[in-house]
Amino acid sequence: MCVVCGCSQNNRLAGPDLARPGAAVSGSASSEGPQIDPRSGDLHYGAGAAKVSVPGMSQARAIRLEQDILGANQRIAEQNRAHFAAHGVLALNLVSSPGSGKTTLLCATIDALRQRHPALPVAVIEGDQQTSFDAERIRATGAPAIQINTGKGCHLDAPMVAAAFAQLHSHAQPQAHGHEHPHEHGHAHGHAHHHDHAHGGPSLLFIENVGNLVCPAMWDLGERAKVAILSVTEGEDKPLKYPDMFAAAQLMILNKIDLLPHVAFNVERCIELARRVNPTIEIIQLSASTGQGMADWLHWIEHALGHEHDHGHAHAPAAPSAAEQALRERVAALEAELAQLRAGAVA
Amino acid sequence: MHEASLAGGVLQLVDDTAQREAFSRVLQLRLEVGQLAGVEVQALRFALDCIAPGTRLEGAQIEIVESPGLGWCLGCKQSVTITQRGQPCPLCASHLIQLTGGMELRVLDLQVSDD
């Protein structure tokens, strides 16, 4: 089954591929199999060279498609994004492996936000394979929560979030939302309600994805940002072991730092590895259970919400990083090249 | 596991196209999967084999074109080939690489039959 996240065994020799005459199109037959490290015996999938395919000899019709396989999800994610924007909702997609402390962090965050911003509506969409335990923990804080059980699925997708968001509206309108929808919210997309009504202000939607550091990286839910949570009990090399997730995340939260004295976890190395796969990733260290570092996280949320709040210091625009500076130069160079080519084409 | 969802996405695209183009089965399907797309090609093949029976994909020959991972190295200011995320530039060992290719995940084309 999942040779990627390792949630099930997959014996390559038992797979149907080798029995298929069409499996090896050209190039080496092993290009889809794992590369085996001669020293350690480690298996590296996906290391083969890019293959060239051979067109079929059939006289049947050919149809050129060139469409993204995730296109259907992407379209609904964009609808979600527009919907969230129209409702003033900041949606954050929280991703991590199981047991990193996502739900504990969420409960602590909701409690702290209630102190700092009593009028700010906060709602949660909880993704798990089964049970409503997490949604119940969130509801115990007083915040509305909708549980999505994915069954055998290992990630949330955009249609699930669209449906859950509609449920939140019809079942648990966050307090102080400032308006009533005059119609049933059980709609699918293609709805016709107006988005230009006045809102009481921004609100916050946390989407707690299924605990899995692999699959959720690929599914856009319409969120503003993915927030990857890594706890110090897990191992500092996870950003490099699961690079797609840390590359997709805008923020990495290093959780359970109160346990650092008891575990062998090198924070600096963890941060260095995260920046290898994502040079612009932001990093916050905190402990949801002791509250240490929570202020940084709340601050981050406030900035994402666009809150004008008094927190005792002015934010000078951050100096661009070396990476950003180099990228800007590259963009400028490419733009100049393009302008030259255009001028040449006109002349 | 997510390869099963992706296989479902491929089948959906095929079915949508069949509605438009009126064909009964697919003889050959070509997919493009970038090396940095986060997809295990072997698992995707397995998932496609599993869902094909009883659909328009039954018996189809499936080709998967793996496009190479490419990035713009900010260290040596040139385009380099990257086989996995987090890998340093093969030329200057910098980790400041902006990926520019290899994230593709597309159905390229199909050969179809009406019989």
PDB file of N, CA and C in Angstrom, chain A residues 225-286:
ATOM      1  N   ALA A 225      -2.061  29.251   5.061  1.00  0.00           N
ATOM      2  CA  ALA A 225      -0.720  28.693   5.266  1.00  0.00           C
ATOM      3  C   ALA A 225      -0.826  27.315   5.905  1.00  0.00           C
ATOM      4  N   LYS A 226       0.136  26.482   5.574  1.00  0.00           N
ATOM      5  CA  LYS A 226       0.308  25.225   6.296  1.00  0.00           C
ATOM      6  C   LYS A 226       1.267  25.487   7.459  1.00  0.00           C
ATOM      7  N   VAL A 227       0.916  24.961   8.614  1.00  0.00           N
ATOM      8  CA  VAL A 227       1.769  25.078   9.786  1.00  0.00           C
ATOM      9  C   VAL A 227       2.177  23.662  10.185  1.00  0.00           C
ATOM     10  N   ALA A 228       3.459  23.368  10.072  1.00  0.00           N
ATOM     11  CA  ALA A 228       3.942  22.027  10.413  1.00  0.00           C
ATOM     12  C   ALA A 228       4.376  22.023  11.881  1.00  0.00           C
ATOM     13  N   ILE A 229       3.888  21.047  12.614  1.00  0.00           N
ATOM     14  CA  ILE A 229       4.230  20.952  14.028  1.00  0.00           C
ATOM     15  C   ILE A 229       5.122  19.736  14.230  1.00  0.00           C
ATOM     16  N   LEU A 230       6.236  19.973  14.890  1.00  0.00           N
ATOM     17  CA  LEU A 230       7.198  18.907  15.149  1.00  0.00           C
ATOM     18  C   LEU A 230       7.525  18.979  16.632  1.00  0.00           C
ATOM     19  N   SER A 231       7.450  17.844  17.318  1.00  0.00           N
ATOM     20  CA  SER A 231       7.755  17.890  18.746  1.00  0.00           C
ATOM     21  C   SER A 231       9.156  17.340  18.982  1.00  0.00           C
ATOM     22  N   VAL A 232       9.768  17.793  20.068  1.00  0.00           N
ATOM     23  CA  VAL A 232      11.172  17.447  20.303  1.00  0.00           C
ATOM     24  C   VAL A 232      11.331  15.984  20.719  1.00  0.00           C
ATOM     25  N   THR A 233      10.228  15.296  20.915  1.00  0.00           N
ATOM     26  CA  THR A 233      10.338  13.868  21.228  1.00  0.00           C
ATOM     27  C   THR A 233      10.431  13.027  19.959  1.00  0.00           C
ATOM     28  N   GLU A 234      10.364  13.683  18.787  1.00  0.00           N
ATOM     29  CA  GLU A 234      10.263  12.907  17.545  1.00  0.00           C
ATOM     30  C   GLU A 234      11.589  12.661  16.833  1.00  0.00           C
ATOM     31  N   GLY A 235      12.535  13.535  16.982  1.00  0.00           N
ATOM     32  CA  GLY A 235      13.770  13.370  16.196  1.00  0.00           C
ATOM     33  C   GLY A 235      13.988  14.579  15.325  1.00  0.00           C
ATOM     34  N   GLU A 236      15.214  15.098  15.403  1.00  0.00           N
ATOM     35  CA  GLU A 236      15.506  16.385  14.773  1.00  0.00           C
ATOM     36  C   GLU A 236      15.625  16.302  13.256  1.00  0.00           C
ATOM     37  N   ASP A 237      15.729  15.072  12.714  1.00  0.00           N
ATOM     38  CA  ASP A 237      15.978  14.958  11.283  1.00  0.00           C
ATOM     39  C   ASP A 237      14.697  14.808  10.459  1.00  0.00           C
ATOM     40  N   LYS A 238      13.549  14.961  11.095  1.00  0.00           N
ATOM     41  CA  LYS A 238      12.297  14.793  10.345  1.00  0.00           C
ATOM     42  C   LYS A 238      12.138  15.751   9.165  1.00  0.00           C
ATOM     43  N   PRO A 239      12.584  17.007   9.283  1.00  0.00           N
ATOM     44  CA  PRO A 239      12.407  17.881   8.112  1.00  0.00           C
ATOM     45  C   PRO A 239      13.069  17.325   6.856  1.00  0.00           C
ATOM     46  N   LEU A 240      14.174  16.599   7.035  1.00  0.00           N
ATOM     47  CA  LEU A 240      14.849  16.038   5.871  1.00  0.00           C
ATOM     48  C   LEU A 240      14.271  14.676   5.486  1.00  0.00           C
ATOM     49  N   LYS A 241      13.715  13.962   6.479  1.00  0.00           N
ATOM     50  CA  LYS A 241      13.105  12.669   6.167  1.00  0.00           C
ATOM     51  C   LYS A 241      11.774  12.844   5.446  1.00  0.00           C
ATOM     52  N   TYR A 242      11.069  13.921   5.770  1.00  0.00           N
ATOM     53  CA  TYR A 242       9.759  14.186   5.163  1.00  0.00           C
ATOM     54  C   TYR A 242       9.766  15.571   4.539  1.00  0.00           C
ATOM     55  N   PRO A 243      10.617  15.761   3.511  1.00  0.00           N
ATOM     56  CA  PRO A 243      10.870  17.126   3.041  1.00  0.00           C
ATOM     57  C   PRO A 243       9.671  17.795   2.384  1.00  0.00           C
ATOM     58  N   ASP A 244       8.790  17.019   1.772  1.00  0.00           N
ATOM     59  CA  ASP A 244       7.678  17.655   1.049  1.00  0.00           C
ATOM     60  C   ASP A 244       6.828  18.486   1.999  1.00  0.00           C
ATOM     61  N   MET A 245       6.583  17.946   3.190  1.00  0.00           N
ATOM     62  CA  MET A 245       5.738  18.663   4.137  1.00  0.00           C
ATOM     63  C   MET A 245       6.396  19.949   4.611  1.00  0.00           C
ATOM     64  N   PHE A 246       7.693  19.862   4.938  1.00  0.00           N
ATOM     65  CA  PHE A 246       8.354  21.056   5.452  1.00  0.00           C
ATOM     66  C   PHE A 246       8.602  22.071   4.333  1.00  0.00           C
ATOM     67  N   ALA A 247       8.665  21.580   3.093  1.00  0.00           N
ATOM     68  CA  ALA A 247       8.771  22.509   1.967  1.00  0.00           C
ATOM     69  C   ALA A 247       7.445  23.228   1.743  1.00  0.00           C
ATOM     70  N   ALA A 248       6.335  22.545   2.044  1.00  0.00           N
ATOM     71  CA  ALA A 248       5.012  23.136   1.800  1.00  0.00           C
ATOM     72  C   ALA A 248       4.583  24.082   2.918  1.00  0.00           C
ATOM     73  N   ALA A 249       5.219  23.948   4.088  1.00  0.00           N
ATOM     74  CA  ALA A 249       4.773  24.730   5.244  1.00  0.00           C
ATOM     75  C   ALA A 249       5.402  26.122   5.248  1.00  0.00           C
ATOM     76  N   GLN A 250       4.639  27.081   5.744  1.00  0.00           N
ATOM     77  CA  GLN A 250       5.176  28.432   5.895  1.00  0.00           C
ATOM     78  C   GLN A 250       5.809  28.602   7.272  1.00  0.00           C
ATOM     79  N   LEU A 251       5.282  27.849   8.227  1.00  0.00           N
ATOM     80  CA  LEU A 251       5.759  27.969   9.613  1.00  0.00           C
ATOM     81  C   LEU A 251       5.986  26.578  10.182  1.00  0.00           C
ATOM     82  N   MET A 252       7.085  26.415  10.903  1.00  0.00           N
ATOM     83  CA  MET A 252       7.296  25.181  11.652  1.00  0.00           C
ATOM     84  C   MET A 252       7.242  25.530  13.139  1.00  0.00           C
ATOM     85  N   ILE A 253       6.394  24.804  13.856  1.00  0.00           N
ATOM     86  CA  ILE A 253       6.342  24.978  15.308  1.00  0.00           C
ATOM     87  C   ILE A 253       7.070  23.809  15.935  1.00  0.00           C
ATOM     88  N   LEU A 254       8.060  24.127  16.732  1.00  0.00           N
ATOM     89  CA  LEU A 254       8.793  23.106  17.463  1.00  0.00           C
ATOM     90  C   LEU A 254       8.150  23.018  18.845  1.00  0.00           C
ATOM     91  N   ASN A 255       7.401  21.956  19.069  1.00  0.00           N
ATOM     92  CA  ASN A 255       6.567  21.841  20.267  1.00  0.00           C
ATOM     93  C   ASN A 255       7.261  20.995  21.346  1.00  0.00           C
ATOM     94  N   LYS A 256       6.744  21.083  22.551  1.00  0.00           N
ATOM     95  CA  LYS A 256       7.207  20.309  23.713  1.00  0.00           C
ATOM     96  C   LYS A 256       8.636  20.663  24.113  1.00  0.00           C
ATOM     97  N   ILE A 257       9.009  21.956  23.949  1.00  0.00           N
ATOM     98  CA  ILE A 257      10.402  22.301  24.261  1.00  0.00           C
ATOM     99  C   ILE A 257      10.682  22.205  25.760  1.00  0.00           C
ATOM    100  N   ASP A 258       9.634  22.076  26.589  1.00  0.00           N
ATOM    101  CA  ASP A 258       9.878  21.864  28.022  1.00  0.00           C
ATOM    102  C   ASP A 258      10.555  20.515  28.260  1.00  0.00           C
ATOM    103  N   LEU A 259      10.476  19.620  27.278  1.00  0.00           N
ATOM    104  CA  LEU A 259      11.087  18.289  27.443  1.00  0.00           C
ATOM    105  C   LEU A 259      12.534  18.231  26.952  1.00  0.00           C
ATOM    106  N   LEU A 260      13.035  19.346  26.426  1.00  0.00           N
ATOM    107  CA  LEU A 260      14.394  19.329  25.863  1.00  0.00           C
ATOM    108  C   LEU A 260      15.462  18.794  26.818  1.00  0.00           C
ATOM    109  N   PRO A 261      15.372  19.121  28.137  1.00  0.00           N
ATOM    110  CA  PRO A 261      16.406  18.582  29.038  1.00  0.00           C
ATOM    111  C   PRO A 261      16.402  17.060  29.127  1.00  0.00           C
ATOM    112  N   HIS A 262      15.306  16.428  28.706  1.00  0.00           N
ATOM    113  CA  HIS A 262      15.187  14.979  28.899  1.00  0.00           C
ATOM    114  C   HIS A 262      15.383  14.178  27.620  1.00  0.00           C
ATOM    115  N   VAL A 263      15.521  14.858  26.495  1.00  0.00           N
ATOM    116  CA  VAL A 263      15.637  14.122  25.224  1.00  0.00           C
ATOM    117  C   VAL A 263      16.871  14.583  24.468  1.00  0.00           C
ATOM    118  N   ALA A 264      17.373  13.711  23.612  1.00  0.00           N
ATOM    119  CA  ALA A 264      18.505  14.077  22.765  1.00  0.00           C
ATOM    120  C   ALA A 264      17.950  14.681  21.488  1.00  0.00           C
ATOM    121  N   PHE A 265      17.789  15.983  21.498  1.00  0.00           N
ATOM    122  CA  PHE A 265      17.226  16.661  20.335  1.00  0.00           C
ATOM    123  C   PHE A 265      18.028  17.927  20.114  1.00  0.00           C
ATOM    124  N   ASN A 266      18.664  18.021  18.963  1.00  0.00           N
ATOM    125  CA  ASN A 266      19.511  19.162  18.653  1.00  0.00           C
ATOM    126  C   ASN A 266      18.687  20.195  17.888  1.00  0.00           C
ATOM    127  N   VAL A 267      18.279  21.241  18.607  1.00  0.00           N
ATOM    128  CA  VAL A 267      17.385  22.244  18.016  1.00  0.00           C
ATOM    129  C   VAL A 267      18.038  22.923  16.815  1.00  0.00           C
ATOM    130  N   GLU A 268      19.313  23.273  16.954  1.00  0.00           N
ATOM    131  CA  GLU A 268      19.987  23.987  15.861  1.00  0.00           C
ATOM    132  C   GLU A 268      20.019  23.135  14.599  1.00  0.00           C
ATOM    133  N   ARG A 269      20.317  21.849  14.780  1.00  0.00           N
ATOM    134  CA  ARG A 269      20.396  20.979  13.606  1.00  0.00           C
ATOM    135  C   ARG A 269      19.018  20.823  12.968  1.00  0.00           C
ATOM    136  N   CYS A 270      17.988  20.723  13.802  1.00  0.00           N
ATOM    137  CA  CYS A 270      16.634  20.601  13.286  1.00  0.00           C
ATOM    138  C   CYS A 270      16.288  21.814  12.427  1.00  0.00           C
ATOM    139  N   ILE A 271      16.624  22.996  12.931  1.00  0.00           N
ATOM    140  CA  ILE A 271      16.315  24.229  12.196  1.00  0.00           C
ATOM    141  C   ILE A 271      17.126  24.281  10.899  1.00  0.00           C
ATOM    142  N   GLU A 272      18.380  23.853  10.989  1.00  0.00           N
ATOM    143  CA  GLU A 272      19.214  23.869   9.787  1.00  0.00           C
ATOM    144  C   GLU A 272      18.631  22.934   8.716  1.00  0.00           C
ATOM    145  N   LEU A 273      18.173  21.761   9.136  1.00  0.00           N
ATOM    146  CA  LEU A 273      17.616  20.807   8.164  1.00  0.00           C
ATOM    147  C   LEU A 273      16.307  21.335   7.569  1.00  0.00           C
ATOM    148  N   ALA A 274      15.503  21.990   8.407  1.00  0.00           N
ATOM    149  CA  ALA A 274      14.254  22.554   7.897  1.00  0.00           C
ATOM    150  C   ALA A 274      14.537  23.620   6.848  1.00  0.00           C
ATOM    151  N   ARG A 275      15.575  24.420   7.107  1.00  0.00           N
ATOM    152  CA  ARG A 275      15.903  25.502   6.156  1.00  0.00           C
ATOM    153  C   ARG A 275      16.542  24.948   4.896  1.00  0.00           C
ATOM    154  N   ARG A 276      17.121  23.754   4.982  1.00  0.00           N
ATOM    155  CA  ARG A 276      17.640  23.144   3.756  1.00  0.00           C
ATOM    156  C   ARG A 276      16.517  22.860   2.774  1.00  0.00           C
ATOM    157  N   VAL A 277      15.401  22.328   3.289  1.00  0.00           N
ATOM    158  CA  VAL A 277      14.311  21.998   2.373  1.00  0.00           C
ATOM    159  C   VAL A 277      13.414  23.200   2.116  1.00  0.00           C
ATOM    160  N   ASN A 278      13.504  24.210   2.965  1.00  0.00           N
ATOM    161  CA  ASN A 278      12.651  25.386   2.803  1.00  0.00           C
ATOM    162  C   ASN A 278      13.363  26.596   3.399  1.00  0.00           C
ATOM    163  N   PRO A 279      14.185  27.279   2.575  1.00  0.00           N
ATOM    164  CA  PRO A 279      15.007  28.377   3.109  1.00  0.00           C
ATOM    165  C   PRO A 279      14.198  29.497   3.748  1.00  0.00           C
ATOM    166  N   THR A 280      12.912  29.627   3.412  1.00  0.00           N
ATOM    167  CA  THR A 280      12.151  30.757   3.954  1.00  0.00           C
ATOM    168  C   THR A 280      11.217  30.352   5.083  1.00  0.00           C
ATOM    169  N   ILE A 281      11.290  29.102   5.553  1.00  0.00           N
ATOM    170  CA  ILE A 281      10.349  28.662   6.588  1.00  0.00           C
ATOM    171  C   ILE A 281      10.564  29.454   7.880  1.00  0.00           C
ATOM    172  N   GLU A 282       9.463  29.847   8.504  1.00  0.00           N
ATOM    173  CA  GLU A 282       9.535  30.526   9.799  1.00  0.00           C
ATOM    174  C   GLU A 282       9.496  29.464  10.898  1.00  0.00           C
ATOM    175  N   ILE A 283      10.119  29.749  12.020  1.00  0.00           N
ATOM    176  CA  ILE A 283      10.211  28.732  13.076  1.00  0.00           C
ATOM    177  C   ILE A 283       9.876  29.355  14.427  1.00  0.00           C
ATOM    178  N   ILE A 284       9.002  28.706  15.157  1.00  0.00           N
ATOM    179  CA  ILE A 284       8.648  29.137  16.514  1.00  0.00           C
ATOM    180  C   ILE A 284       8.834  27.948  17.440  1.00  0.00           C
ATOM    181  N   GLN A 285       9.527  28.174  18.549  1.00  0.00           N
ATOM    182  CA  GLN A 285       9.707  27.115  19.540  1.00  0.00           C
ATOM    183  C   GLN A 285       8.781  27.381  20.710  1.00  0.00           C
ATOM    184  N   LEU A 286       8.049  26.369  21.129  1.00  0.00           N
ATOM    185  CA  LEU A 286       7.127  26.587  22.244  1.00  0.00           C
ATOM    186  C   LEU A 286       6.816  25.281  22.975  1.00  0.00           C
TER     187      LEU A 286
END
